Amino acid sequence: MDVASGNAGQLQAWDTGEGVFWAEEAVLFEECLQRYDDALLRAAGIRNGEQVLDLGCGTGSSTRAAGWLAGSGSALGVDLSAPMLKVATQRARATGVRNATFLQADAEVHAFEPAAYDVLISRTGCTFFANPVAAFTNLFRALRPGGRVALLVWQAPATNPWFTELTTALAVGRPLATPPPDAPSPFAFADPARVTTILTTAGFAEPQYQPLQEPMSWGPDLPTAERLALGILDWLIDPTTKPQALSNLRQVLHSHRSDSGVTFPSTTWLITTQKP
Ligand SMILES: C[S@@+](CC[C@H](N)C(=O)[O-])C[C@H]1O[C@@H](n2cnc3c(N)ncnc32)[C@H](O)[C@@H]1O
């Protein structure tokens, strides 16, 4: 597999440690953002017979939905993570979505067939590129003229209590380094001005931004939410303050418990554009 040198760290993260955990907890991670799925798919407007490319598809919930909507067409899920793609393939088979297929590739450099896709979608999988202009230029080539794009991305950390409250709880008073807004991270597409520059430089039309707010699910109960939170954020814990960190975490999760499980408010952008 060709991987851009700047994406080697992401390959390491998603293809091993964190990716293995995501694969093991596929059901929960797929449900985390389920409340956003309808809006993303509506914006993509997938029609029978279309070819869909799902960028950073993970365990493939959006690829399966796209495949179902594409009918006689197909959906290709692309991701860096072999363990997540293995689960994606199993889940597509288990749910009978035969036109959803999966490919391990770095979407920044993979040689996609030119002009082969009608629609590009991504559910929080497009913000980890070292060189997003190069990546979207490559994806631009893969879309046919008139091809549509619908991307779901996180708004800024400050508007996402699931991030601020959980990281603050685990850091136990230590100041947290905020990643630079242009570094690859879940929040790298939070600034519409920056994203517009990336997408228009790659050749796409001026994008539209729809702000969305939905509860983000962290599982049906407190032990599940704790497992999920520690699975992705335990690197924040300093061994000397671990008992306090765990106690803080439980307090935060408890304060977000409701009849529908453990949920946090969250905010995203639904970005749409097209290839002229
Ligand atoms: C936050 S996860 C989202 C997964 C999935 N879309 C979902 O909503 O559950 C981000 C995904 O982007 C993938 N990814 C990151 N950089 C990538 C790249 N350069 N090429 C392809 N996939 C990438 C990761 O492997 C990971 O599965």
Coordinates of C-alpha atoms and ligand atoms in Angstrom, one line a residue, residues 3-4 7 10-11 13-15 18-19 22 26 29-33 37 40 54-63 78-82 84-85 103-109 112 122-130 135 152 154 186, ligand 1:
V3 CA 1.2 5.8 2.1
A4 CA 2.2 9.5 2.0
N7 CA 0.4 9.9 7.0
Q10 CA -2.0 7.9 11.2
L11 CA -1.4 4.5 9.6
A13 CA -2.4 4.6 15.0
W14 CA -5.4 3.3 13.0
D15 CA -3.8 0.1 11.8
E18 CA -6.5 2.6 18.5
G19 CA -7.8 0.9 15.3
W22 CA -12.3 0.7 17.3
A26 CA -17.4 -1.4 16.2
F29 CA -18.5 3.5 17.7
E30 CA -21.0 3.1 14.8
E31 CA -23.8 4.1 17.2
C32 CA -21.8 7.1 18.6
L33 CA -22.7 9.3 15.6
D37 CA -26.4 9.6 9.7
L40 CA -25.2 13.0 5.9
D54 CA -16.7 6.5 1.5
L55 CA -13.5 8.2 2.8
G56 CA -12.2 6.9 6.2
C57 CA -15.0 4.4 6.4
G58 CA -13.8 2.7 9.5
T59 CA -16.0 -0.3 10.3
G60 CA -18.3 0.7 7.4
S61 CA -21.7 1.8 8.8
S62 CA -21.9 4.7 6.3
T63 CA -20.6 2.4 3.5
V78 CA -11.5 3.3 1.9
D79 CA -9.5 3.3 5.2
L80 CA -6.0 3.0 6.6
S81 CA -7.0 0.4 9.2
A82 CA -6.9 -3.3 8.3
M84 CA -11.4 -2.0 11.1
L85 CA -11.8 -3.0 7.4
L103 CA -10.1 -1.2 0.4
Q104 CA -7.1 -0.5 2.7
A105 CA -5.5 2.6 1.2
D106 CA -4.2 6.0 2.0
A107 CA -6.8 8.2 0.2
E108 CA -4.3 11.0 -0.1
V109 CA -2.1 9.0 -2.6
F112 CA -8.3 5.7 -7.7
S122 CA -17.2 10.8 4.8
R123 CA -18.4 10.5 8.4
T124 CA -15.5 12.1 10.4
G125 CA -12.9 10.3 8.3
C126 CA -11.5 13.2 6.3
T127 CA -9.6 15.2 8.9
F128 CA -6.4 13.2 9.4
F129 CA -4.5 14.0 6.3
A130 CA -1.0 15.5 6.6
A135 CA -5.7 14.4 -0.6
L152 CA -19.5 15.3 8.3
W154 CA -16.4 18.0 14.0
P186 CA -10.6 15.0 14.6
Ligands
LIG1 C1 -12.8 8.9 13.4 S1 -12.6 7.5 12.4 C2 -14.2 7.4 11.6 C3 -14.6 6.1 11.1 C4 -16.0 5.9 10.4 N1 -16.1 6.8 9.3 C5 -17.1 6.2 11.4 O1 -17.8 7.2 11.4 O2 -17.2 5.3 12.3 C6 -11.5 8.1 11.2 C7 -11.1 7.1 10.1 O3 -10.4 7.7 9.1 C8 -9.4 6.8 8.6 N2 -8.3 7.5 8.0 C9 -7.4 8.4 8.5 N3 -6.5 8.8 7.6 C10 -6.8 8.2 6.5 C11 -6.2 8.2 5.2 N4 -5.2 9.0 4.9 N5 -6.8 7.4 4.2 C12 -7.9 6.7 4.5 N6 -8.5 6.6 5.7 C13 -7.9 7.4 6.7 C14 -8.9 6.1 9.9 O4 -8.3 4.9 9.7 C15 -10.3 5.9 10.7 O5 -10.9 4.7 10.4

